[in-house]
Amino acid sequence: EPQVKAKFTQNNDVISFTNSCAQNGMLAGAHLISLDVVSGIDAEREFFGFGSEGKLLRIDRVRTADGMPIMVEENYFPYDTYRFLENAGHENTSLFATVFDHVHMKPSLKEPCTLDIEKAPTTLAANLDVACGEPLFLYVGRYYDDNGDAMYLGKQHIVGSRFTFRI
């Protein structure tokens, strides 16, 4: 198993992974797994303002620190507002920076995020270079823009042995 030189640490605030890496003296990386347009999520109707009749842009990426896989991020953006992300570069980029460049807004939280543990299924384990069934943190947050509108739903599967939460 690859060794990380120091455990990745992040405070409990809204900060981009890229900036968090820099604070840890590490270089952030991002590798696109998939990008597609999907129907809305009925369970998230209240957050997005629509259910399955709406469209979301789903972007899945592996995030790395100094080349070490730390997490797989699964992000859902309202398609009509964030369709520009379809054609944005997603290799070794910050989504926060890309969004800010286009809409000049930063994500914020109105409610606590949730943190659970899930066992890594085959594909996730391969993307993170861990054993199948390894426990992963599942961190879920609903992020809003400066106007209080839904910006994105973020789900992160995080390798616990490579990450420390400061909460």
PDB file of C-alpha atoms in Angstrom:
ATOM      1  CA  GLU A   1       0.000   0.000   0.000  1.00  0.00           C
ATOM      2  CA  PRO A   2       1.301   3.494  -0.829  1.00  0.00           C
ATOM      3  CA  GLN A   3       2.488   5.533   2.108  1.00  0.00           C
ATOM      4  CA  VAL A   4       1.456   9.107   2.695  1.00  0.00           C
ATOM      5  CA  LYS A   5       4.240  11.235   4.170  1.00  0.00           C
ATOM      6  CA  ALA A   6       1.878  12.967   6.598  1.00  0.00           C
ATOM      7  CA  LYS A   7      -1.795  12.542   7.248  1.00  0.00           C
ATOM      8  CA  PHE A   8      -3.895  15.091   5.399  1.00  0.00           C
ATOM      9  CA  THR A   9      -5.630  17.494   7.807  1.00  0.00           C
ATOM     10  CA  GLN A  10      -8.614  19.746   7.163  1.00  0.00           C
ATOM     11  CA  ASN A  11     -10.538  22.069   9.453  1.00  0.00           C
ATOM     12  CA  ASN A  12     -14.319  21.969   9.618  1.00  0.00           C
ATOM     13  CA  ASP A  13     -14.952  24.904   7.293  1.00  0.00           C
ATOM     14  CA  VAL A  14     -15.703  25.409   3.601  1.00  0.00           C
ATOM     15  CA  ILE A  15     -12.300  25.463   1.950  1.00  0.00           C
ATOM     16  CA  SER A  16     -11.326  24.057  -1.393  1.00  0.00           C
ATOM     17  CA  PHE A  17      -9.353  20.832  -1.413  1.00  0.00           C
ATOM     18  CA  THR A  18      -6.701  22.664  -3.450  1.00  0.00           C
ATOM     19  CA  ASN A  19      -6.255  25.319  -0.738  1.00  0.00           C
ATOM     20  CA  SER A  20      -6.381  22.701   1.993  1.00  0.00           C
ATOM     21  CA  CYS A  21      -3.572  20.808   0.269  1.00  0.00           C
ATOM     22  CA  ALA A  22      -1.510  23.995   0.090  1.00  0.00           C
ATOM     23  CA  GLN A  23      -2.018  24.521   3.841  1.00  0.00           C
ATOM     24  CA  ASN A  24      -0.678  20.976   4.334  1.00  0.00           C
ATOM     25  CA  GLY A  25       2.360  21.689   2.119  1.00  0.00           C
ATOM     26  CA  MET A  26       1.038  19.272  -0.514  1.00  0.00           C
ATOM     27  CA  LEU A  27       0.138  19.605  -4.187  1.00  0.00           C
ATOM     28  CA  ALA A  28      -3.521  18.958  -5.034  1.00  0.00           C
ATOM     29  CA  GLY A  29      -4.450  16.772  -7.962  1.00  0.00           C
ATOM     30  CA  ALA A  30      -7.747  15.865  -9.596  1.00  0.00           C
ATOM     31  CA  HIS A  31      -8.553  13.111 -12.070  1.00  0.00           C
ATOM     32  CA  LEU A  32     -11.931  12.941 -13.785  1.00  0.00           C
ATOM     33  CA  ILE A  33     -13.763   9.629 -13.414  1.00  0.00           C
ATOM     34  CA  SER A  34     -17.039  10.642 -15.058  1.00  0.00           C
ATOM     35  CA  LEU A  35     -19.122  13.649 -16.012  1.00  0.00           C
ATOM     36  CA  ASP A  36     -22.741  13.276 -17.053  1.00  0.00           C
ATOM     37  CA  VAL A  37     -26.176  14.861 -16.940  1.00  0.00           C
ATOM     38  CA  VAL A  38     -28.562  12.949 -14.665  1.00  0.00           C
ATOM     39  CA  SER A  39     -32.141  13.396 -13.524  1.00  0.00           C
ATOM     40  CA  GLY A  40     -32.751  15.211 -10.256  1.00  0.00           C
ATOM     41  CA  ILE A  41     -32.791  13.407  -6.932  1.00  0.00           C
ATOM     42  CA  ASP A  42     -36.272  13.234  -5.395  1.00  0.00           C
ATOM     43  CA  ALA A  43     -34.824  13.095  -1.873  1.00  0.00           C
ATOM     44  CA  GLU A  44     -33.076  16.431  -2.596  1.00  0.00           C
ATOM     45  CA  ARG A  45     -36.197  18.228  -3.909  1.00  0.00           C
ATOM     46  CA  GLU A  46     -36.180  20.687  -1.009  1.00  0.00           C
ATOM     47  CA  PHE A  47     -32.510  21.549  -1.538  1.00  0.00           C
ATOM     48  CA  PHE A  48     -32.445  21.898  -5.335  1.00  0.00           C
ATOM     49  CA  GLY A  49     -36.048  23.053  -5.736  1.00  0.00           C
ATOM     50  CA  PHE A  50     -36.863  20.155  -8.059  1.00  0.00           C
ATOM     51  CA  GLY A  51     -36.919  16.376  -8.032  1.00  0.00           C
ATOM     52  CA  SER A  52     -36.431  13.816 -10.785  1.00  0.00           C
ATOM     53  CA  GLU A  53     -38.013  16.125 -13.377  1.00  0.00           C
ATOM     54  CA  GLY A  54     -34.995  18.440 -13.140  1.00  0.00           C
ATOM     55  CA  LYS A  55     -31.456  17.935 -14.427  1.00  0.00           C
ATOM     56  CA  LEU A  56     -28.190  17.760 -12.510  1.00  0.00           C
ATOM     57  CA  LEU A  57     -24.609  17.741 -13.734  1.00  0.00           C
ATOM     58  CA  ARG A  58     -22.772  14.950 -11.917  1.00  0.00           C
ATOM     59  CA  ILE A  59     -18.979  15.193 -11.737  1.00  0.00           C
ATOM     60  CA  ASP A  60     -16.973  12.378 -10.135  1.00  0.00           C
ATOM     61  CA  ARG A  61     -13.256  12.902  -9.552  1.00  0.00           C
ATOM     62  CA  VAL A  62     -10.408  11.363  -7.589  1.00  0.00           C
ATOM     63  CA  ARG A  63      -8.649  14.007  -5.499  1.00  0.00           C
ATOM     64  CA  THR A  64      -5.003  13.442  -4.675  1.00  0.00           C
ATOM     65  CA  ALA A  65      -2.413  15.087  -2.432  1.00  0.00           C
ATOM     66  CA  ASP A  66       1.142  14.748  -3.750  1.00  0.00           C
ATOM     67  CA  GLY A  67      -0.179  12.007  -6.030  1.00  0.00           C
ATOM     68  CA  MET A  68      -1.752   9.989  -3.180  1.00  0.00           C
ATOM     69  CA  PRO A  69      -5.493   9.321  -3.614  1.00  0.00           C
ATOM     70  CA  ILE A  70      -7.313  10.925  -0.680  1.00  0.00           C
ATOM     71  CA  MET A  71     -10.954  10.925  -1.771  1.00  0.00           C
ATOM     72  CA  VAL A  72     -13.449  10.430  -4.549  1.00  0.00           C
ATOM     73  CA  GLU A  73     -15.741  13.416  -4.824  1.00  0.00           C
ATOM     74  CA  GLU A  74     -19.206  13.009  -6.312  1.00  0.00           C
ATOM     75  CA  ASN A  75     -20.702  16.440  -6.942  1.00  0.00           C
ATOM     76  CA  TYR A  76     -24.173  17.341  -8.218  1.00  0.00           C
ATOM     77  CA  PHE A  77     -24.771  20.821  -9.662  1.00  0.00           C
ATOM     78  CA  PRO A  78     -28.088  22.248 -10.965  1.00  0.00           C
ATOM     79  CA  TYR A  79     -27.588  21.789 -14.705  1.00  0.00           C
ATOM     80  CA  ASP A  80     -29.212  24.990 -15.944  1.00  0.00           C
ATOM     81  CA  THR A  81     -26.982  27.215 -13.800  1.00  0.00           C
ATOM     82  CA  TYR A  82     -23.754  25.223 -13.959  1.00  0.00           C
ATOM     83  CA  ARG A  83     -23.812  23.725 -17.470  1.00  0.00           C
ATOM     84  CA  PHE A  84     -20.534  25.595 -18.169  1.00  0.00           C
ATOM     85  CA  LEU A  85     -18.823  22.931 -16.054  1.00  0.00           C
ATOM     86  CA  GLU A  86     -19.505  20.362 -18.816  1.00  0.00           C
ATOM     87  CA  ASN A  87     -16.757  21.923 -20.901  1.00  0.00           C
ATOM     88  CA  ALA A  88     -14.444  23.071 -18.114  1.00  0.00           C
ATOM     89  CA  GLY A  89     -11.145  21.302 -17.531  1.00  0.00           C
ATOM     90  CA  HIS A  90     -11.361  18.815 -14.684  1.00  0.00           C
ATOM     91  CA  GLU A  91      -7.833  17.399 -14.546  1.00  0.00           C
ATOM     92  CA  ASN A  92      -5.841  18.910 -11.671  1.00  0.00           C
ATOM     93  CA  THR A  93      -8.221  21.835 -11.263  1.00  0.00           C
ATOM     94  CA  SER A  94     -10.248  23.320  -8.418  1.00  0.00           C
ATOM     95  CA  LEU A  95     -14.015  23.221  -8.980  1.00  0.00           C
ATOM     96  CA  PHE A  96     -14.385  26.076  -6.485  1.00  0.00           C
ATOM     97  CA  ALA A  97     -12.020  28.232  -8.577  1.00  0.00           C
ATOM     98  CA  THR A  98     -13.764  27.304 -11.841  1.00  0.00           C
ATOM     99  CA  VAL A  99     -17.179  28.138 -10.381  1.00  0.00           C
ATOM    100  CA  PHE A 100     -15.893  31.414  -8.923  1.00  0.00           C
ATOM    101  CA  ASP A 101     -14.383  32.419 -12.283  1.00  0.00           C
ATOM    102  CA  HIS A 102     -17.778  31.959 -13.968  1.00  0.00           C
ATOM    103  CA  VAL A 103     -20.383  33.055 -11.412  1.00  0.00           C
ATOM    104  CA  HIS A 104     -18.210  34.978  -8.898  1.00  0.00           C
ATOM    105  CA  MET A 105     -19.648  33.142  -5.910  1.00  0.00           C
ATOM    106  CA  LYS A 106     -18.242  30.843  -3.260  1.00  0.00           C
ATOM    107  CA  PRO A 107     -20.005  27.904  -1.595  1.00  0.00           C
ATOM    108  CA  SER A 108     -21.268  28.143   1.964  1.00  0.00           C
ATOM    109  CA  LEU A 109     -23.134  25.923   4.389  1.00  0.00           C
ATOM    110  CA  LYS A 110     -26.436  26.623   6.161  1.00  0.00           C
ATOM    111  CA  GLU A 111     -26.623  23.262   7.926  1.00  0.00           C
ATOM    112  CA  PRO A 112     -24.132  20.751   9.305  1.00  0.00           C
ATOM    113  CA  CYS A 113     -22.608  18.197   6.983  1.00  0.00           C
ATOM    114  CA  THR A 114     -22.997  14.504   7.748  1.00  0.00           C
ATOM    115  CA  LEU A 115     -20.196  12.029   8.302  1.00  0.00           C
ATOM    116  CA  ASP A 116     -20.775   8.293   8.006  1.00  0.00           C
ATOM    117  CA  ILE A 117     -18.678   5.216   7.304  1.00  0.00           C
ATOM    118  CA  GLU A 118     -19.156   2.928   4.308  1.00  0.00           C
ATOM    119  CA  LYS A 119     -17.165  -0.046   3.078  1.00  0.00           C
ATOM    120  CA  ALA A 120     -15.438   0.555  -0.247  1.00  0.00           C
ATOM    121  CA  PRO A 121     -17.068  -1.283  -3.160  1.00  0.00           C
ATOM    122  CA  THR A 122     -14.813  -2.579  -5.938  1.00  0.00           C
ATOM    123  CA  THR A 123     -14.759   0.479  -8.227  1.00  0.00           C
ATOM    124  CA  LEU A 124     -14.292   2.975  -5.401  1.00  0.00           C
ATOM    125  CA  ALA A 125     -11.526   0.851  -3.874  1.00  0.00           C
ATOM    126  CA  ALA A 126      -9.713   0.755  -7.228  1.00  0.00           C
ATOM    127  CA  ASN A 127      -9.992   4.542  -7.670  1.00  0.00           C
ATOM    128  CA  LEU A 128      -8.593   5.107  -4.172  1.00  0.00           C
ATOM    129  CA  ASP A 129      -5.952   2.348  -4.283  1.00  0.00           C
ATOM    130  CA  VAL A 130      -7.315   0.627  -1.164  1.00  0.00           C
ATOM    131  CA  ALA A 131      -8.591  -2.874  -0.469  1.00  0.00           C
ATOM    132  CA  CYS A 132     -12.170  -3.703  -1.375  1.00  0.00           C
ATOM    133  CA  GLY A 133     -14.268  -3.404   1.797  1.00  0.00           C
ATOM    134  CA  GLU A 134     -11.943  -0.878   3.459  1.00  0.00           C
ATOM    135  CA  PRO A 135     -13.959   1.509   5.641  1.00  0.00           C
ATOM    136  CA  LEU A 136     -14.222   4.967   4.083  1.00  0.00           C
ATOM    137  CA  PHE A 137     -15.613   8.171   5.514  1.00  0.00           C
ATOM    138  CA  LEU A 138     -18.659   9.405   3.605  1.00  0.00           C
ATOM    139  CA  TYR A 139     -18.900  13.185   4.009  1.00  0.00           C
ATOM    140  CA  VAL A 140     -22.053  14.791   2.585  1.00  0.00           C
ATOM    141  CA  GLY A 141     -22.733  18.503   2.357  1.00  0.00           C
ATOM    142  CA  ARG A 142     -25.325  20.769   0.768  1.00  0.00           C
ATOM    143  CA  TYR A 143     -23.643  23.956  -0.392  1.00  0.00           C
ATOM    144  CA  TYR A 144     -25.321  27.261  -1.209  1.00  0.00           C
ATOM    145  CA  ASP A 145     -24.209  30.241  -3.285  1.00  0.00           C
ATOM    146  CA  ASP A 146     -24.015  33.834  -2.052  1.00  0.00           C
ATOM    147  CA  ASN A 147     -27.710  34.328  -2.912  1.00  0.00           C
ATOM    148  CA  GLY A 148     -28.794  31.389  -0.761  1.00  0.00           C
ATOM    149  CA  ASP A 149     -29.579  29.196  -3.788  1.00  0.00           C
ATOM    150  CA  ALA A 150     -28.422  25.588  -4.121  1.00  0.00           C
ATOM    151  CA  MET A 151     -24.880  25.483  -5.537  1.00  0.00           C
ATOM    152  CA  TYR A 152     -24.119  21.788  -5.241  1.00  0.00           C
ATOM    153  CA  LEU A 153     -24.586  18.574  -3.314  1.00  0.00           C
ATOM    154  CA  GLY A 154     -21.201  17.075  -2.495  1.00  0.00           C
ATOM    155  CA  LYS A 155     -20.455  13.507  -1.461  1.00  0.00           C
ATOM    156  CA  GLN A 156     -16.880  12.604  -0.625  1.00  0.00           C
ATOM    157  CA  HIS A 157     -15.618   9.084   0.025  1.00  0.00           C
ATOM    158  CA  ILE A 158     -12.440   9.659   2.037  1.00  0.00           C
ATOM    159  CA  VAL A 159      -9.647   7.241   2.969  1.00  0.00           C
ATOM    160  CA  GLY A 160      -9.568   7.530   6.769  1.00  0.00           C
ATOM    161  CA  SER A 161      -5.974   6.330   7.100  1.00  0.00           C
ATOM    162  CA  ARG A 162      -4.901   9.315   4.956  1.00  0.00           C
ATOM    163  CA  PHE A 163      -7.121  12.052   6.371  1.00  0.00           C
ATOM    164  CA  THR A 164      -7.754  13.793   9.694  1.00  0.00           C
ATOM    165  CA  PHE A 165     -10.835  15.933  10.369  1.00  0.00           C
ATOM    166  CA  ARG A 166     -10.480  18.880  12.762  1.00  0.00           C
ATOM    167  CA  ILE A 167     -13.992  19.490  14.057  1.00  0.00           C
TER     168      ILE A 167
END
